[in-house]
mmCIF file of C-alpha atoms in Angstrom:
data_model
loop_
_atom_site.group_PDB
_atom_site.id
_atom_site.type_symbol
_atom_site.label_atom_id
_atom_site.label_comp_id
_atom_site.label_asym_id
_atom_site.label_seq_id
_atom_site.Cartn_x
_atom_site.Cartn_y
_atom_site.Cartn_z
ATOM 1 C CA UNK A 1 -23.667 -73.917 83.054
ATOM 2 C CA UNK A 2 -24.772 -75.310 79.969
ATOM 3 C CA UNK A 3 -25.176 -72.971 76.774
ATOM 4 C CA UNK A 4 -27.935 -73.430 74.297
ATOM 5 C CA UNK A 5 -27.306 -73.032 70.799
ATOM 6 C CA UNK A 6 -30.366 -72.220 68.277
ATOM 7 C CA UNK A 7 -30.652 -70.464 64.917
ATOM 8 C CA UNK A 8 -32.007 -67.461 66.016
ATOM 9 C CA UNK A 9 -28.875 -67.381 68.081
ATOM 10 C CA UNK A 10 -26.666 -67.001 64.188
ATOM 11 C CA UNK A 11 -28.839 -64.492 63.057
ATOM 12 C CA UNK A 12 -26.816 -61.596 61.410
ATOM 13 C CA UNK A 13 -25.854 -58.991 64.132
ATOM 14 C CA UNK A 14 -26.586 -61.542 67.002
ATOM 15 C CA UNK A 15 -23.840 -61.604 69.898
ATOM 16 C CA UNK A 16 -22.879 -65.286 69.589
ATOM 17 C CA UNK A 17 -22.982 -64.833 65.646
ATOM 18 C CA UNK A 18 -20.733 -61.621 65.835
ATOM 19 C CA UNK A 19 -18.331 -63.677 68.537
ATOM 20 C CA UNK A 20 -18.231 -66.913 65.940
ATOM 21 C CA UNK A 21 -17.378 -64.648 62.867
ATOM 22 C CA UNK A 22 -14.616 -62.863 64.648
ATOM 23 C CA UNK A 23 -13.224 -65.979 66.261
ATOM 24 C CA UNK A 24 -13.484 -67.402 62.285
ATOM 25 C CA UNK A 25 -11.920 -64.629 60.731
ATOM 26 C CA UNK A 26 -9.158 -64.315 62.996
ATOM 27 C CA UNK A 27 -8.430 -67.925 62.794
ATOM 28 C CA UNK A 28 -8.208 -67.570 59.123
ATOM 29 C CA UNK A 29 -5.783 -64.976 58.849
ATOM 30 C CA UNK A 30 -3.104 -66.283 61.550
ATOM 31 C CA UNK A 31 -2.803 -68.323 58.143
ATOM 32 C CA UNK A 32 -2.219 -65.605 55.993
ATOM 33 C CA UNK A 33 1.494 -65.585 54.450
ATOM 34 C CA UNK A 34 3.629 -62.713 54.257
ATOM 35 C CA UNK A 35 3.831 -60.461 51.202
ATOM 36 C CA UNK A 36 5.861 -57.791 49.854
ATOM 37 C CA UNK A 37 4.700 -56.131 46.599
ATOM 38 C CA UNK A 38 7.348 -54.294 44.134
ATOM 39 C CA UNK A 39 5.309 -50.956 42.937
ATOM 40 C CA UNK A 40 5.354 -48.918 39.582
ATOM 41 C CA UNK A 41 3.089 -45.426 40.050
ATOM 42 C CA UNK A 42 0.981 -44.476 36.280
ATOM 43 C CA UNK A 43 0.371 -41.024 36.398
ATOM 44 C CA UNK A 44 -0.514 -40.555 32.988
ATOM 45 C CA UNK A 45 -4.515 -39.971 32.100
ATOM 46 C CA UNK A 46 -5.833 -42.437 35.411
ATOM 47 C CA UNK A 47 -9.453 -42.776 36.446
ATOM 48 C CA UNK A 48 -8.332 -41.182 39.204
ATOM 49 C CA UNK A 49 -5.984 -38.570 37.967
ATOM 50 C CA UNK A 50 -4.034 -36.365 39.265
ATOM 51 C CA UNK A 51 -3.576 -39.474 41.486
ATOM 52 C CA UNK A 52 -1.327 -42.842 40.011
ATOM 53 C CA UNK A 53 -2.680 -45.947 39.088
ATOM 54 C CA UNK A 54 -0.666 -48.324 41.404
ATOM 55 C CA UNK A 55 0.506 -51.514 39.772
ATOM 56 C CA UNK A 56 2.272 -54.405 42.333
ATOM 57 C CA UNK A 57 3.656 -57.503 41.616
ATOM 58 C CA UNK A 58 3.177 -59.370 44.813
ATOM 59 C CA UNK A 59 6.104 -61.982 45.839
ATOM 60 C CA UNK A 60 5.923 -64.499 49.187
ATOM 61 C CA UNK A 61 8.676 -64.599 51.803
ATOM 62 C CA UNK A 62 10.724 -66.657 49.398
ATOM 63 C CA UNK A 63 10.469 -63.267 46.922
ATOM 64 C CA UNK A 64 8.944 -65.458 44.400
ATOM 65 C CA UNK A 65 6.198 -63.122 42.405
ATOM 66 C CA UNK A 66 2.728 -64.764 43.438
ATOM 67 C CA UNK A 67 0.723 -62.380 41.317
ATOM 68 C CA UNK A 68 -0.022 -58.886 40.352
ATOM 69 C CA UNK A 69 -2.148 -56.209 41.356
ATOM 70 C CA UNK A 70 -3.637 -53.203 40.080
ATOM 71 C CA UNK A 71 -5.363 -50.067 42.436
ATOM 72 C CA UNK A 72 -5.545 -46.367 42.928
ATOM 73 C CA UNK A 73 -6.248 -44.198 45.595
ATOM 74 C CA UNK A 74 -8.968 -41.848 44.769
ATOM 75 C CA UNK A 75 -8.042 -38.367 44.442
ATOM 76 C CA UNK A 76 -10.533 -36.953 47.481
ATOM 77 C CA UNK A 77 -8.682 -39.542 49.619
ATOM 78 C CA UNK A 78 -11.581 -41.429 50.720
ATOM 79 C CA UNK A 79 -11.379 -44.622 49.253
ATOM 80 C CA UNK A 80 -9.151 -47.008 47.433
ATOM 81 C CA UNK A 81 -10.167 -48.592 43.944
ATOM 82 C CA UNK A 82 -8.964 -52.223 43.214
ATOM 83 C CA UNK A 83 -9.100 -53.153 39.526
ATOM 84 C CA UNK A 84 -7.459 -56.090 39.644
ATOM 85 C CA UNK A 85 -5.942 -59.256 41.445
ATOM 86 C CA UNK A 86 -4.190 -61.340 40.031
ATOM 87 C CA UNK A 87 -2.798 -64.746 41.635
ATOM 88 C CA UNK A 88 -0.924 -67.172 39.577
ATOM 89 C CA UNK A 89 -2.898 -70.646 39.526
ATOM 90 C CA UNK A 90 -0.249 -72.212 41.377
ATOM 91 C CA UNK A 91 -0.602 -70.272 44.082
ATOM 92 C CA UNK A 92 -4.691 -69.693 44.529
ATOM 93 C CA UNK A 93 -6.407 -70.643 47.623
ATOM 94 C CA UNK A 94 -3.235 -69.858 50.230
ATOM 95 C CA UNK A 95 -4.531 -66.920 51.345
ATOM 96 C CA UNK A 96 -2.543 -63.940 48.772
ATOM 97 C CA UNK A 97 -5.631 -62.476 47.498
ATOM 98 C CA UNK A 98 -6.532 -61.684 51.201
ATOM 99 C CA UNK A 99 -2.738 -60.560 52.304
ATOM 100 C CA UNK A 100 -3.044 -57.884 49.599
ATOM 101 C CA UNK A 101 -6.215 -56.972 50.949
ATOM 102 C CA UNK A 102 -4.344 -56.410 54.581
ATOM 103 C CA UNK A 103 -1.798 -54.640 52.718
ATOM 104 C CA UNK A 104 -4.279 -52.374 51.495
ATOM 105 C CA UNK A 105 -6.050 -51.551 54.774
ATOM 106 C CA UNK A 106 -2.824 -50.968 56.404
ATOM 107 C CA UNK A 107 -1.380 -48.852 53.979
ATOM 108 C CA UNK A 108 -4.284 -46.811 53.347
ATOM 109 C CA UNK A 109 -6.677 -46.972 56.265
ATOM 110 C CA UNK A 110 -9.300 -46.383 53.464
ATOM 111 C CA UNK A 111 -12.558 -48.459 52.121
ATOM 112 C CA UNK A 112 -11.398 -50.472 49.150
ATOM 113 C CA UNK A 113 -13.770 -50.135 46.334
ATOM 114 C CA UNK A 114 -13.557 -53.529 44.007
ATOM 115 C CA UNK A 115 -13.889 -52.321 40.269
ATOM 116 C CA UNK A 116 -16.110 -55.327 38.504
ATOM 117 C CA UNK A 117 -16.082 -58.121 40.729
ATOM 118 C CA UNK A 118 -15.689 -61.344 38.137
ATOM 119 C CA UNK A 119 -18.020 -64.396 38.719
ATOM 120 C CA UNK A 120 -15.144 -66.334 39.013
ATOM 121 C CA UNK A 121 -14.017 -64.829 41.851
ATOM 122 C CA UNK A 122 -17.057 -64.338 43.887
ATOM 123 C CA UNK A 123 -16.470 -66.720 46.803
ATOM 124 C CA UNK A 124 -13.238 -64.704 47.448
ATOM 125 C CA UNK A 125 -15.334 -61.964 47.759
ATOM 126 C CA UNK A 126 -17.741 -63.060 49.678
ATOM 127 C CA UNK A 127 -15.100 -64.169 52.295
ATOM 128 C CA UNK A 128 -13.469 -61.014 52.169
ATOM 129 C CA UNK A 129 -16.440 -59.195 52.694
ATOM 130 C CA UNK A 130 -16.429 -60.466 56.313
ATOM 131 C CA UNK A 131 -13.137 -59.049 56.783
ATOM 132 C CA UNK A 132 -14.715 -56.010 58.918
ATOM 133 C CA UNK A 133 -13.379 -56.738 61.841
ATOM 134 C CA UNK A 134 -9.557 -56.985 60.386
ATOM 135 C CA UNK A 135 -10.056 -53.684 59.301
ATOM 136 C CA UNK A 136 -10.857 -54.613 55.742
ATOM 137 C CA UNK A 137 -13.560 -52.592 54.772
ATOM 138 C CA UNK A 138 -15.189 -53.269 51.126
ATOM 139 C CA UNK A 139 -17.473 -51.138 49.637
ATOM 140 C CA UNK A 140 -19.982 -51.662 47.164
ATOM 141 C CA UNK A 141 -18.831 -53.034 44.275
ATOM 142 C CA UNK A 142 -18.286 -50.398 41.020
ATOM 143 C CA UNK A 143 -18.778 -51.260 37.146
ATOM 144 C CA UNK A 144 -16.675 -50.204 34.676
ATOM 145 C CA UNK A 145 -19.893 -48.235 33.183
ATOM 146 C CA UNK A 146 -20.106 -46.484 36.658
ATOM 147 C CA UNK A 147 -16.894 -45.578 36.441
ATOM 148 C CA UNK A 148 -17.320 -42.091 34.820
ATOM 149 C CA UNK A 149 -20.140 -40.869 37.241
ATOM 150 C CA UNK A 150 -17.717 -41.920 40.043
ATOM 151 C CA UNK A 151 -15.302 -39.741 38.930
ATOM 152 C CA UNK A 152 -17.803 -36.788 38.512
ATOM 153 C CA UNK A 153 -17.088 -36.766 42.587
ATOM 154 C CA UNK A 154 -13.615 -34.874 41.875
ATOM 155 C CA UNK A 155 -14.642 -33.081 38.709
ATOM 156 C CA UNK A 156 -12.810 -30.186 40.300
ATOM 157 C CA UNK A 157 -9.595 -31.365 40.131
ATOM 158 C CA UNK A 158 -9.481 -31.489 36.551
ATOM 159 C CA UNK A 159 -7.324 -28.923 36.074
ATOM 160 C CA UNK A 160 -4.673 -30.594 37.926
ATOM 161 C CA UNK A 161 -4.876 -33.534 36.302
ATOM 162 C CA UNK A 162 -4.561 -31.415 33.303
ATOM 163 C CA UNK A 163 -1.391 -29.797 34.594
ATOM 164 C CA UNK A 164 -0.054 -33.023 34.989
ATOM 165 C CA UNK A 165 -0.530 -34.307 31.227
ATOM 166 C CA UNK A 166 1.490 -31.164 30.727
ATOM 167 C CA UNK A 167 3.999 -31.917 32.992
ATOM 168 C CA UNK A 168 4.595 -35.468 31.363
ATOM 169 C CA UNK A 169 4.544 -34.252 27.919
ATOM 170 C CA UNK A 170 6.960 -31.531 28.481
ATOM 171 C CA UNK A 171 9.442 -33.821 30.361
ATOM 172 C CA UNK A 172 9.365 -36.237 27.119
ATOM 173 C CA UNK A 173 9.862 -32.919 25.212
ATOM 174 C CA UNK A 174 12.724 -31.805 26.984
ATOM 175 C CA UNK A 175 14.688 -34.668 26.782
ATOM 176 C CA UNK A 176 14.761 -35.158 30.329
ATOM 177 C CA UNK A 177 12.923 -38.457 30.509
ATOM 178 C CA UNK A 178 11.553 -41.467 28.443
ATOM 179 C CA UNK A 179 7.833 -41.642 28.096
ATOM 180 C CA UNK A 180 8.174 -44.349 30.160
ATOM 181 C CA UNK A 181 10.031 -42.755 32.879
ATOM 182 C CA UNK A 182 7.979 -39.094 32.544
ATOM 183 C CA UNK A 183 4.652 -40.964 33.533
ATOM 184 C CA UNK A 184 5.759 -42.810 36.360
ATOM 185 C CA UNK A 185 5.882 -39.312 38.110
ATOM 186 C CA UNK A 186 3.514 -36.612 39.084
ATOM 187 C CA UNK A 187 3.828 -32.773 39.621
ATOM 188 C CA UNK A 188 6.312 -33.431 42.467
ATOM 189 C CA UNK A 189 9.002 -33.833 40.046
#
């Protein structure tokens, strides 16, 4: 039996369209190299304090650094904010942008929230918008101008993060740490 192909057929939420964009995606990301990403935790005054801004520098198999990353985990736990990717020229268009983007979803299980897309960048986005069904959600993209509102969402955790700029200060105090070492941990320490 013979199938028919038409446009109406490709229209957004369509079977063959959803089949075709799945089949595409997948496809694409059996060619997505391995990663492994080296982390330093911020914990002093984040966006999303009392939580860390996350910074990675992201090596290939080879453990040659491929670029650098920069993210936080919002403090309710319901999303993940990316504010920046960074992939050294050499190494654009082989598919790191999107393994960090796997490493995300993976790690988190969480919608990843871009902060300020850049027009250079936008066809990476748009591709990685159709990442759905790997289990790469995006959200909406947020400006840095939104940024403050955003944060109005966890306005109650304030005075933990404030409890935390304590904590830091009074390790430096002390003696017990650098300033450099005293912000790369929270109230755990």
């Amino acid at each position: 039996m013979a199938a028919t192909w038409c446009k109406k057929d490709f229209k957004q939420g369509g079977t063959v369209s959803n089949f075709l964009s799945r089949w595409l995606v997948q496809r694409r990301l059996a060619h997505v190299p391995k990663i492994t990403v080296d982390v330093t935790r911020y914990y002093y005054m984040t966006f999303t304090s009392p939580n860390p801004d996350v910074n990675v520098i992201i090596k290939n198999e080879a453990d040659i650094e491929v670029g650098r990353a920069c993210y936080a985990v919002s403090p309710l736990n319901d999303r993940v904010y990316l504010y920046k990717v960074e992939i050294l020229d050499t190494h654009r268009r082989q598919g790191y942008g999107t393994a960090l983007l796997l490493f995300l979803a993976q790690t988190y299980d969480l919608p990843i929230t871009i902060i300020q897309e850049l027009y250079s960048a936008c066809s990476f986005w748009r591709f990685a918008r159709g990442l759905g069904s790997a289990g790469i959600k995006l959200t909406e993209q947020l400006s840095v101008s939104g940024m403050a509102c955003e944060a109005e969402r966890w306005a109650h955790l304030k005075p933990e993060a404030k409890k935390l700029q304590d904590a830091i200060f009074h390790r430096v105090a002390a003696g017990k740490q650098s300033w450099s070492e005293a912000k790369s941990y929270g109230l755990e320490v």
